[in-house]
PDB file of C-alpha atoms in Angstrom:
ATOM      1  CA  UNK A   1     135.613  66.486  97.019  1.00 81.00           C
ATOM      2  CA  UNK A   2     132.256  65.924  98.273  1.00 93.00           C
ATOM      3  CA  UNK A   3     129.365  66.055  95.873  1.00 98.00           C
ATOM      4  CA  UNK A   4     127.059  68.918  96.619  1.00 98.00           C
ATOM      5  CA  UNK A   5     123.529  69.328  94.975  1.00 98.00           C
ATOM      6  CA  UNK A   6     123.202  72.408  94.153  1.00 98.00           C
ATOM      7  CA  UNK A   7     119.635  72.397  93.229  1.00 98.00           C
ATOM      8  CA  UNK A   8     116.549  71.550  95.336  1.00 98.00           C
ATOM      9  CA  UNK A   9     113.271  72.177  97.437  1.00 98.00           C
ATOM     10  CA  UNK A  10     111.735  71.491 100.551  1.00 98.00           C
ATOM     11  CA  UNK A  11     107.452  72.669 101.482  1.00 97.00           C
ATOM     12  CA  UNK A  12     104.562  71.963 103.485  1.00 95.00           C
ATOM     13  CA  UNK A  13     102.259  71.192 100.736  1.00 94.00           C
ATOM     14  CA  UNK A  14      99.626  74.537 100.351  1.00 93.00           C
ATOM     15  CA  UNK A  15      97.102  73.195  97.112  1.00 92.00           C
ATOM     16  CA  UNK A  16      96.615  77.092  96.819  1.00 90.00           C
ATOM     17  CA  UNK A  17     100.043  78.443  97.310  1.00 92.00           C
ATOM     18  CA  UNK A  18     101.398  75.643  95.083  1.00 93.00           C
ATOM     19  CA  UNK A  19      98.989  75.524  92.700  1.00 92.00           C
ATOM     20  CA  UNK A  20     102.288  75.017  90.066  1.00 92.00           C
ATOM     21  CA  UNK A  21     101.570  71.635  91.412  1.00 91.00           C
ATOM     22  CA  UNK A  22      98.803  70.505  89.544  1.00 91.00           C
ATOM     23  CA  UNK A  23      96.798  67.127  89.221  1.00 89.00           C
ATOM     24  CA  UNK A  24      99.326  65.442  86.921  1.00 92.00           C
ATOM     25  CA  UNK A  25     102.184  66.105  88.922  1.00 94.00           C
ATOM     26  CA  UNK A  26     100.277  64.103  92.252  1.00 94.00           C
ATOM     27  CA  UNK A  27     103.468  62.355  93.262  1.00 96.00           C
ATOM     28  CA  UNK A  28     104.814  65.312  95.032  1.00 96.00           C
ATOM     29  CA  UNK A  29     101.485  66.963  96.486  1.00 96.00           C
ATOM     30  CA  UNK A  30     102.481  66.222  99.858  1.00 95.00           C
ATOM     31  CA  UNK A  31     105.384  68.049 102.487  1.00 96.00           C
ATOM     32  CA  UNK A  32     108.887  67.460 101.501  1.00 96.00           C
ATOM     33  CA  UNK A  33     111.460  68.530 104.026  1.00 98.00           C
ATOM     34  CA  UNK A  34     114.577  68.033 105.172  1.00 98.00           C
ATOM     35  CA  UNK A  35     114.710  64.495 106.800  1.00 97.00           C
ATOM     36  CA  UNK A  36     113.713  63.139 103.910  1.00 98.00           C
ATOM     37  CA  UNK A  37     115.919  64.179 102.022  1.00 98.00           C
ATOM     38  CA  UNK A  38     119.327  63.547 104.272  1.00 97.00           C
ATOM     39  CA  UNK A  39     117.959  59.682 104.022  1.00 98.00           C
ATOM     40  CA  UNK A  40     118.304  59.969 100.160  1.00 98.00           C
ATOM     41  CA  UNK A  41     121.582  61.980 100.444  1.00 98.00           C
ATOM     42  CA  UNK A  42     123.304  59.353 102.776  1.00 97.00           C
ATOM     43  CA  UNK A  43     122.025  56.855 100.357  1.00 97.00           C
ATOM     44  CA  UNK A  44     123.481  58.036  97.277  1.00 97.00           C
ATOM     45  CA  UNK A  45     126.472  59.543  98.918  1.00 97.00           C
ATOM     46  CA  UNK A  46     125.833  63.519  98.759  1.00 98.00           C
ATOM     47  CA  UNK A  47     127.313  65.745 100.825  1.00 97.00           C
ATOM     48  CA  UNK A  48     125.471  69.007 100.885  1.00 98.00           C
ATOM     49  CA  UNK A  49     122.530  70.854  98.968  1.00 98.00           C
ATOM     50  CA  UNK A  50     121.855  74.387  97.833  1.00 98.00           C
ATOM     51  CA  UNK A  51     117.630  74.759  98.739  1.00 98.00           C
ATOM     52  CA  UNK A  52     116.216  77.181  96.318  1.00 98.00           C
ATOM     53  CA  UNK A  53     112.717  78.832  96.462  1.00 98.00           C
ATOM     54  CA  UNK A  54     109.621  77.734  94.986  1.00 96.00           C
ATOM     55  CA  UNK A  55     107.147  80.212  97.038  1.00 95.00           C
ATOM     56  CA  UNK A  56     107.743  83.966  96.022  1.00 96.00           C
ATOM     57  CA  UNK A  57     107.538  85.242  99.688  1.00 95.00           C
ATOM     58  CA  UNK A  58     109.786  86.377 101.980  1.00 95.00           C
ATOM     59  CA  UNK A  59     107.821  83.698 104.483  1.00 95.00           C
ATOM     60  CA  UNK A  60     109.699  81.104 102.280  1.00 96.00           C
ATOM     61  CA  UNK A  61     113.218  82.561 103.240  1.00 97.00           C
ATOM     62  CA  UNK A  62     112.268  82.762 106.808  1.00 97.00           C
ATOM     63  CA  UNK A  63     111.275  78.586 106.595  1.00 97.00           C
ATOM     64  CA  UNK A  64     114.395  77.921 104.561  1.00 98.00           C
ATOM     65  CA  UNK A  65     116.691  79.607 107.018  1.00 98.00           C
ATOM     66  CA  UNK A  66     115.496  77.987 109.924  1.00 98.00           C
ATOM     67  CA  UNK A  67     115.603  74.427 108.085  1.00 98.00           C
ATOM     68  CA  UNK A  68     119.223  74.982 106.987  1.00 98.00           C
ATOM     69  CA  UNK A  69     119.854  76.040 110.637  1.00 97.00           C
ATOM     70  CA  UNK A  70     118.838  73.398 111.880  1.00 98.00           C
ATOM     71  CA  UNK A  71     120.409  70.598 108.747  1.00 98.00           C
ATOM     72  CA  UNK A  72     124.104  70.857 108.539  1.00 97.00           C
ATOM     73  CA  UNK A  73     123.510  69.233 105.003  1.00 98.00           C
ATOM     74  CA  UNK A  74     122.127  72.379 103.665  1.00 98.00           C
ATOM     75  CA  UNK A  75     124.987  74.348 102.804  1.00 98.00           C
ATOM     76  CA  UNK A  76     123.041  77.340 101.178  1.00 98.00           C
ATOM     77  CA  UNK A  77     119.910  79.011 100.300  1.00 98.00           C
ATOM     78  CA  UNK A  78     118.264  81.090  97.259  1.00 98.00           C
ATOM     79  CA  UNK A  79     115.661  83.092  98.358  1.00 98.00           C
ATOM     80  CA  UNK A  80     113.451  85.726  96.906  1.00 98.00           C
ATOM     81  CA  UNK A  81     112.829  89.747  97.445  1.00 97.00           C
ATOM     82  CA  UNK A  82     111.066  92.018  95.639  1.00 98.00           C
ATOM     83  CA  UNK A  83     113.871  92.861  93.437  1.00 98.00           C
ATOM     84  CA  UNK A  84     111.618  95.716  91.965  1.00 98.00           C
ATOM     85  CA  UNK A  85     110.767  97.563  95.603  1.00 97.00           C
ATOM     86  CA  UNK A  86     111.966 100.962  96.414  1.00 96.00           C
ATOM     87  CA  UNK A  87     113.245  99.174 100.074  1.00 97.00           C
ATOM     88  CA  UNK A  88     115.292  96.358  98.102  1.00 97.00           C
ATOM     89  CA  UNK A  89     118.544  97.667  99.594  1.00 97.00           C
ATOM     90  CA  UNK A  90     117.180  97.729 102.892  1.00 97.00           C
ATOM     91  CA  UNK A  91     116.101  94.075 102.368  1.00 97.00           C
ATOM     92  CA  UNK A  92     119.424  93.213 101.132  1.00 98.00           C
ATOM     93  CA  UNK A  93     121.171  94.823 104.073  1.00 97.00           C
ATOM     94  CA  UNK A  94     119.149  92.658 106.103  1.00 97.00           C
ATOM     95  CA  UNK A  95     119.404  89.909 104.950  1.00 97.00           C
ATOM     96  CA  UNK A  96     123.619  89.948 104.658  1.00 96.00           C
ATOM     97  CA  UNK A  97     123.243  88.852 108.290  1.00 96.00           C
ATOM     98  CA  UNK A  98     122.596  85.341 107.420  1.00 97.00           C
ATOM     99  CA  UNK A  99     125.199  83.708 106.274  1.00 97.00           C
ATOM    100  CA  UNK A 100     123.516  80.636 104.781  1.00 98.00           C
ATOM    101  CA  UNK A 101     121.417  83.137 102.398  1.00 98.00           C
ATOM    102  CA  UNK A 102     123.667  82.891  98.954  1.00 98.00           C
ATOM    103  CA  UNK A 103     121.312  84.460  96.102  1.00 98.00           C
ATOM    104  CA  UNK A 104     117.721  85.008  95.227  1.00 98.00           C
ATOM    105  CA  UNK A 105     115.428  83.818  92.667  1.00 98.00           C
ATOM    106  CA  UNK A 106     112.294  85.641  90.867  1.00 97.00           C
ATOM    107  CA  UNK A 107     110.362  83.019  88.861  1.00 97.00           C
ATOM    108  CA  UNK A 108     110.178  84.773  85.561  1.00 97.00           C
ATOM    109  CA  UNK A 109     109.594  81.628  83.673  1.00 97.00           C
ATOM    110  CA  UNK A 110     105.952  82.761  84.660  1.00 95.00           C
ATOM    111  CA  UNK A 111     105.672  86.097  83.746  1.00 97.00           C
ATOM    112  CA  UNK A 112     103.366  87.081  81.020  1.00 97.00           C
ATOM    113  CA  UNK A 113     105.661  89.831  79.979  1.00 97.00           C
ATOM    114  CA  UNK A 114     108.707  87.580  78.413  1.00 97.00           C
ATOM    115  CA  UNK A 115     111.765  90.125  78.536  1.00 98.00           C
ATOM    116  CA  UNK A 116     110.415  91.245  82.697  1.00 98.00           C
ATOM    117  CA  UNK A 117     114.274  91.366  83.498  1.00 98.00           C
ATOM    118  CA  UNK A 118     114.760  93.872  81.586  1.00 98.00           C
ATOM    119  CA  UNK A 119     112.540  96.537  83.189  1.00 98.00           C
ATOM    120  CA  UNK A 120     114.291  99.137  84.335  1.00 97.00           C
ATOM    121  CA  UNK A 121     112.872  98.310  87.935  1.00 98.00           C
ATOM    122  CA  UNK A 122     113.985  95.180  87.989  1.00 98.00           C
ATOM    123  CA  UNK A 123     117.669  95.749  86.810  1.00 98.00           C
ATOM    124  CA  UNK A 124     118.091  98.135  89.554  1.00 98.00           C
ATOM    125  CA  UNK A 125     117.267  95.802  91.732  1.00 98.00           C
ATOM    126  CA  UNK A 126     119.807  93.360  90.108  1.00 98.00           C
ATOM    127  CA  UNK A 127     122.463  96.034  89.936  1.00 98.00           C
ATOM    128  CA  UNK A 128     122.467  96.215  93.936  1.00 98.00           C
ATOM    129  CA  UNK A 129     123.231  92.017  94.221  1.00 98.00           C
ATOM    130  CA  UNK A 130     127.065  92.188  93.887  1.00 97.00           C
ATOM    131  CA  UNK A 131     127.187  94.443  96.421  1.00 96.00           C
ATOM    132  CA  UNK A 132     126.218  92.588  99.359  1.00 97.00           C
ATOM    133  CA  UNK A 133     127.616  89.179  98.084  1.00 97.00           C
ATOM    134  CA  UNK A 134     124.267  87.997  96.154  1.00 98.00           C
ATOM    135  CA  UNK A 135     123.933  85.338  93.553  1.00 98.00           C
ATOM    136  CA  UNK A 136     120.630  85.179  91.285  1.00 98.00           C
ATOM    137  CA  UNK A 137     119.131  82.356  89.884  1.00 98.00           C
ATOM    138  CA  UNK A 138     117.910  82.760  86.440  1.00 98.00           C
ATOM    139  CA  UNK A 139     114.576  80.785  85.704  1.00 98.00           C
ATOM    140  CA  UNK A 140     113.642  80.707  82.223  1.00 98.00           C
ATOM    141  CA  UNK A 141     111.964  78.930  79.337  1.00 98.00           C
ATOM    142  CA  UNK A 142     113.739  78.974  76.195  1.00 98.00           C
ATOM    143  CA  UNK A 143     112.026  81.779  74.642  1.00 97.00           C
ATOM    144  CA  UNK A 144     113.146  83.872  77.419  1.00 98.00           C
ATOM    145  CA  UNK A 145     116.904  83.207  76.426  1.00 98.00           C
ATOM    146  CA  UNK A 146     117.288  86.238  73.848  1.00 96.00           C
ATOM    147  CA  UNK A 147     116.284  88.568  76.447  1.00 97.00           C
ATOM    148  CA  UNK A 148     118.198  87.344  78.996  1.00 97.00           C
ATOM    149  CA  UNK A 149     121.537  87.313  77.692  1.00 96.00           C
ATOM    150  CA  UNK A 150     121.355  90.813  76.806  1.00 96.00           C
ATOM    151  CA  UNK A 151     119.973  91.109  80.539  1.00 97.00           C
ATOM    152  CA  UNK A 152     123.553  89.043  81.969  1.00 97.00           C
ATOM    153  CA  UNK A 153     125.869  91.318  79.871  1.00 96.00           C
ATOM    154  CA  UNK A 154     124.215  94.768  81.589  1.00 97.00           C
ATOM    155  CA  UNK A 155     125.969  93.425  84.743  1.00 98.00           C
ATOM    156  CA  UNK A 156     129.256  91.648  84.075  1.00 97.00           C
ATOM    157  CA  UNK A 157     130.421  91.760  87.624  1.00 97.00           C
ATOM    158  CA  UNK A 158     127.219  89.997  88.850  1.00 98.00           C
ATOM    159  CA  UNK A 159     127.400  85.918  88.907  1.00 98.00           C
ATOM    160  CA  UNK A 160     124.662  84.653  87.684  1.00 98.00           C
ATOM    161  CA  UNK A 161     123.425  80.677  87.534  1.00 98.00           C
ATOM    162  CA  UNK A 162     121.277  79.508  84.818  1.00 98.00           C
ATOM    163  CA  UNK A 163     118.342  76.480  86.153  1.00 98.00           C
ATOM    164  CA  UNK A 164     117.568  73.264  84.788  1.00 98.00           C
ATOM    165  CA  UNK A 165     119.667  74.686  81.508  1.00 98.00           C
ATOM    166  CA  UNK A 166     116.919  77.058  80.435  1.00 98.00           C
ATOM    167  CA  UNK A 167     113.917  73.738  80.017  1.00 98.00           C
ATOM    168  CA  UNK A 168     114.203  72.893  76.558  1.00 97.00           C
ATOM    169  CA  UNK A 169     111.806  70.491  75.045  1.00 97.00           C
ATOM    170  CA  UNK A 170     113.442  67.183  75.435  1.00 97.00           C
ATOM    171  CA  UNK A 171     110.227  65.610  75.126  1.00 96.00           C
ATOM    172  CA  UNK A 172     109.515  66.794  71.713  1.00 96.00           C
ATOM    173  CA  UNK A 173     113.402  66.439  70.600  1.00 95.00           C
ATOM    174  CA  UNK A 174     113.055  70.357  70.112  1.00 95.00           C
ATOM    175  CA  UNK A 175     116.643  71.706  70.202  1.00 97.00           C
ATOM    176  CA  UNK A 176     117.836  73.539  67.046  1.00 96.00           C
ATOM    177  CA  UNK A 177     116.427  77.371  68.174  1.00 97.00           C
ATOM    178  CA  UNK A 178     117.554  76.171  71.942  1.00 98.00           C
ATOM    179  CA  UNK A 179     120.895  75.035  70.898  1.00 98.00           C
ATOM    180  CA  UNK A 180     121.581  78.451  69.058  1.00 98.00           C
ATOM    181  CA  UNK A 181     120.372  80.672  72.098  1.00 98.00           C
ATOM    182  CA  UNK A 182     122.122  78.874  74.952  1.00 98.00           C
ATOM    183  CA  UNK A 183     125.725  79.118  72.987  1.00 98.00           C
ATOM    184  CA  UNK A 184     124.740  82.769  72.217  1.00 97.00           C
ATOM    185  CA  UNK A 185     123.795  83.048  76.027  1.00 97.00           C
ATOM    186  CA  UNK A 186     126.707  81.475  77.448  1.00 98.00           C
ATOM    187  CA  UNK A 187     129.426  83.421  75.562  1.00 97.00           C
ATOM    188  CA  UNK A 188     128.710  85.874  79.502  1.00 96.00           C
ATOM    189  CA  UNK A 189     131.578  84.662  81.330  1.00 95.00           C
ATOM    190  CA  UNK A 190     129.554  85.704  84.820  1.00 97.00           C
ATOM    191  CA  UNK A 191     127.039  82.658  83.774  1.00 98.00           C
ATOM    192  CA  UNK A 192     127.048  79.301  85.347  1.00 98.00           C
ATOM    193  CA  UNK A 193     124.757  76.530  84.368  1.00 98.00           C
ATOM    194  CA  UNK A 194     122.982  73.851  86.615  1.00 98.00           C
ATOM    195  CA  UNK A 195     122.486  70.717  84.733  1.00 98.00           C
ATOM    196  CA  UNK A 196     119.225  69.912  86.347  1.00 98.00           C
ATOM    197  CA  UNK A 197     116.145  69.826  85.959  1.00 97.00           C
ATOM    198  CA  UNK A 198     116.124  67.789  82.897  1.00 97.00           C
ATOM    199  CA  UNK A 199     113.861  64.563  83.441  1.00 98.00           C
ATOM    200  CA  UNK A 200     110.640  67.002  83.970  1.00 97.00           C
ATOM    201  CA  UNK A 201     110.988  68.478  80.339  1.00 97.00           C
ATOM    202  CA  UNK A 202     111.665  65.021  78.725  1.00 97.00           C
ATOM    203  CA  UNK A 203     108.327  62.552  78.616  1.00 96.00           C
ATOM    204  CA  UNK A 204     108.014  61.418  81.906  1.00 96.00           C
ATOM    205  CA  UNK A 205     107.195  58.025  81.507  1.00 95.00           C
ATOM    206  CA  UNK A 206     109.598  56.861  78.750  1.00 96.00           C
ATOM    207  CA  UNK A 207     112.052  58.496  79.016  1.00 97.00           C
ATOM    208  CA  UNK A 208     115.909  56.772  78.365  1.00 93.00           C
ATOM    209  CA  UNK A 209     119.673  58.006  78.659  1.00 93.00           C
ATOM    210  CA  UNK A 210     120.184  59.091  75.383  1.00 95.00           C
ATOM    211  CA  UNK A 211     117.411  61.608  75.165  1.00 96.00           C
ATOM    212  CA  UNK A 212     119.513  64.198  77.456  1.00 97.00           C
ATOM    213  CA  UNK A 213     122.373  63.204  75.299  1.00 97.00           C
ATOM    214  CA  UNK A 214     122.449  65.844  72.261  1.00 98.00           C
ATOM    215  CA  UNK A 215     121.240  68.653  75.401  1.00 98.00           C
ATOM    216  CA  UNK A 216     124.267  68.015  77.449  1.00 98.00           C
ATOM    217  CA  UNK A 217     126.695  68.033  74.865  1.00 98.00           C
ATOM    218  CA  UNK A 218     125.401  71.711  73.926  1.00 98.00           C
ATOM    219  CA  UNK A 219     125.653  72.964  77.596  1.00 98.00           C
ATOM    220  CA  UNK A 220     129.229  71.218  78.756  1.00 97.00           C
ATOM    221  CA  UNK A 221     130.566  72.366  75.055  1.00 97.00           C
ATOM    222  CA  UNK A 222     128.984  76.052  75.580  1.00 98.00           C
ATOM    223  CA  UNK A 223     129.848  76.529  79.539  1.00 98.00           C
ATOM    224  CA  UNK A 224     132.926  74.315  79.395  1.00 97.00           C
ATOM    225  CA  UNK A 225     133.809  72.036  82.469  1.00 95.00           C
ATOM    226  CA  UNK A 226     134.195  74.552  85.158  1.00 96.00           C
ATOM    227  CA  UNK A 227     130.743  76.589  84.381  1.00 98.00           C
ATOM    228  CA  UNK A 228     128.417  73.380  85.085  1.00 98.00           C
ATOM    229  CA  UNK A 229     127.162  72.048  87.940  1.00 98.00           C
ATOM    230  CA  UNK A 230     125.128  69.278  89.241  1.00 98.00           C
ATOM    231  CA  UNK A 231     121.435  69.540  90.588  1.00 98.00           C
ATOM    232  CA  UNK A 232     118.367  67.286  91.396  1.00 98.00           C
ATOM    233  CA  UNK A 233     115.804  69.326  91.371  1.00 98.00           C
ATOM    234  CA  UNK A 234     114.361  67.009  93.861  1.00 98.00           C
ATOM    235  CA  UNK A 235     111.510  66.823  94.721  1.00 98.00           C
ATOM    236  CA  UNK A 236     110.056  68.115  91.949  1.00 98.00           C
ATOM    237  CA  UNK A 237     111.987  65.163  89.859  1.00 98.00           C
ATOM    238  CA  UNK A 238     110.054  62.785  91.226  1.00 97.00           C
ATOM    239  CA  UNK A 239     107.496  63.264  88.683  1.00 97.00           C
ATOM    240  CA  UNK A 240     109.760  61.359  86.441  1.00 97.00           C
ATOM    241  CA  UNK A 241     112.557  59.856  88.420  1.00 97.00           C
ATOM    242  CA  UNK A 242     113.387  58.479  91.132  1.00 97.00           C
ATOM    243  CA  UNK A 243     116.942  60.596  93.510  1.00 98.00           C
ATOM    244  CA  UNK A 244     119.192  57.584  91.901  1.00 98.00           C
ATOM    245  CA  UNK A 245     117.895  57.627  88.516  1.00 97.00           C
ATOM    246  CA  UNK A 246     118.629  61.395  87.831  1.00 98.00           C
ATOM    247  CA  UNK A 247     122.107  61.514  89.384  1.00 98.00           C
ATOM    248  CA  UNK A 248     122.638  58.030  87.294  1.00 97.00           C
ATOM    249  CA  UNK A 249     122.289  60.069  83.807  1.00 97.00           C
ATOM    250  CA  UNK A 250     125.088  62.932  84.738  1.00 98.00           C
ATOM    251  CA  UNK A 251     127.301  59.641  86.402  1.00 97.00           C
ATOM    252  CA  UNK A 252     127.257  58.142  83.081  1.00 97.00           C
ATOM    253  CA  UNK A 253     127.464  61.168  80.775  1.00 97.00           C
ATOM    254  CA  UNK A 254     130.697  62.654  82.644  1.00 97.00           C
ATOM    255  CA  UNK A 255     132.205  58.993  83.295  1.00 97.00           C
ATOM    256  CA  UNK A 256     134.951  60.124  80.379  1.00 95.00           C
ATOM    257  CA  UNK A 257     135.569  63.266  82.444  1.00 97.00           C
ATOM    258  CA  UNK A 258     139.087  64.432  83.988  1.00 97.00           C
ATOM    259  CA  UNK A 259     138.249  63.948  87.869  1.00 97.00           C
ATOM    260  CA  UNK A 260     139.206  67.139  88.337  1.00 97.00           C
ATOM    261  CA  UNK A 261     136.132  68.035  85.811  1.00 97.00           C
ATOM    262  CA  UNK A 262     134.339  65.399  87.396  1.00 97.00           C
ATOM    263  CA  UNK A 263     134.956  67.253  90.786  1.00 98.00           C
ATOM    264  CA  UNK A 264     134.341  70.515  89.692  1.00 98.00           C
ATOM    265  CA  UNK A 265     130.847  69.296  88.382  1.00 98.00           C
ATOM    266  CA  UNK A 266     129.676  67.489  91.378  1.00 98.00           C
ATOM    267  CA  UNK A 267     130.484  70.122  94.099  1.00 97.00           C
ATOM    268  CA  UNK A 268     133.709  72.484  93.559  1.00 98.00           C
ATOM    269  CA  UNK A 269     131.767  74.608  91.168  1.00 98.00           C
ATOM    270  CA  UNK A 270     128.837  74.857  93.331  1.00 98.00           C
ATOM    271  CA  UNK A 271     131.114  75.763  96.323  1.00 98.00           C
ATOM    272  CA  UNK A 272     133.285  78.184  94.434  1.00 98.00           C
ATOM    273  CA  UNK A 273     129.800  79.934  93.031  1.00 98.00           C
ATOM    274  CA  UNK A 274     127.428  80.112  96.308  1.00 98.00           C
ATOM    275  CA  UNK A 275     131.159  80.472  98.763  1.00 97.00           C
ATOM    276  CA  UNK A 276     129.497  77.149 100.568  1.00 97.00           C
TER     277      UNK A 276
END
């Protein structure tokens, strides 16, 4: 089974556009695209990648298309639409014509209203996913997770991905409130977790192994083997870790695995989720 990331990002550097990319974070204020990458991927033995937006526009699906057009190594892509437009169906229509497009994304981590997914604009435009073969990405902070497991059970038919396992902070060793919403969250059987994500919430400098321990026992108890699956969130890791050093902490937490968990981790999950 090859081992597909299922989890990362590729820009031309915009300061405005990504102004998410601030002064402390100068390590990755620069383009990041796909040769890059392929050099770390043949490096650390990766097979494929699922890109995922970073740039609500639909400019950004347009330059992630092309890019996984032209890179066999990018197996998939999660866009973004205006899941709250009266045209969203017409959009989605569209779009069905590319066949590297899996899902979307919204980035409601940043919205000031904390339960957004569940306006009544913005489920419709959830309701409509399933239908044309969509994923969706769910991008949250942890005080987000109440809402958005009553969000997940209005559409049990929909499959749904949680990122970076909902951010918790690993820095400050918070994880009781976490702990108790993510196994309350998880009990939706249409949700899928990426275990990525992680270095960038823990404290970036001094960081070590067994801070992501007591995190990643929650998540593989709550999802089980076959809900989990690997991502780098590179190159937004960076800030903390080097390609190697973030695939080294899931290499030595699932070591004890089955390989057939192992597999389904590092790429059968991902495949089976986004049909790669």
């Amino acid at each position: 089974m090859e081992i597909i990331d299922s989890h990362q990002h590729f820009w031309n550097f915009d300061p405005v556009r990504d102004s998410w990319i601030n002064g402390d974070m100068k390590i990755i204020q620069r383009d990041f695209l796909p040769a890059e990458l392929e050099t770390i991927f043949k490096a650390n033995k990766i097979g494929g990648s699922v890109v995922v937006q970073s740039d609500q526009s639909e400019d950004e699906n347009i330059f992630h298309l092309k890019n996984a057009t032209e890179n066999n190594f990018i197996k998939g892509v999660v866009g973004w639409i205006d899941l709250e437009a009266e045209d969203v169906e017409e959009k989605l229509q569209h779009y069905q014509q590319f066949k590297k497009l899996k899902g979307f994304r919204h980035v409601l981590q940043g919205e000031i209203q904390r339960d957004f997914m569940l306006r009544p604009a913005f489920k419709k435009g959830i309701s409509l996913l399933n239908k044309y073969g969509f994923t969706y990405d769910i991008l949250i902070f942890p005080d987000q997770l109440i809402y958005t497991k009553e969000f997940v059970k209005a559409f049990p038919d929909q499959p749904f991905v949680l990122d970076h396992i909902a951010k918790p902070g690993i820095k400050e060793q918070e994880i009781s409130r976490w702990r108790k919403d993510i196994i309350a969250f998880a009990e939706a059987e249409n949700v899928y977790c990426k275990i990525s994500g992680m270095v960038t919430e823990a404290d970036w400098k001094n960081w070590n192994q067994q801070d992501f321990k007591p995190y990643l026992d929650v998540v593989a108890e709550a999802f089980g083997a076959n809900r989990i699956m690997y991502g780098s969130d590179w190159p937004v890791c960076l800030v903390a870790a080097s390609y190697a050093r973030v695939k080294g902490i899931v290499d030595d937490y699932f070591s004890s695995y089955s390989k057939s968990e192992q597999d389904a981790f590092f790429g059968k999950t991902a495949v089976e989720f986004y049909h790669l």
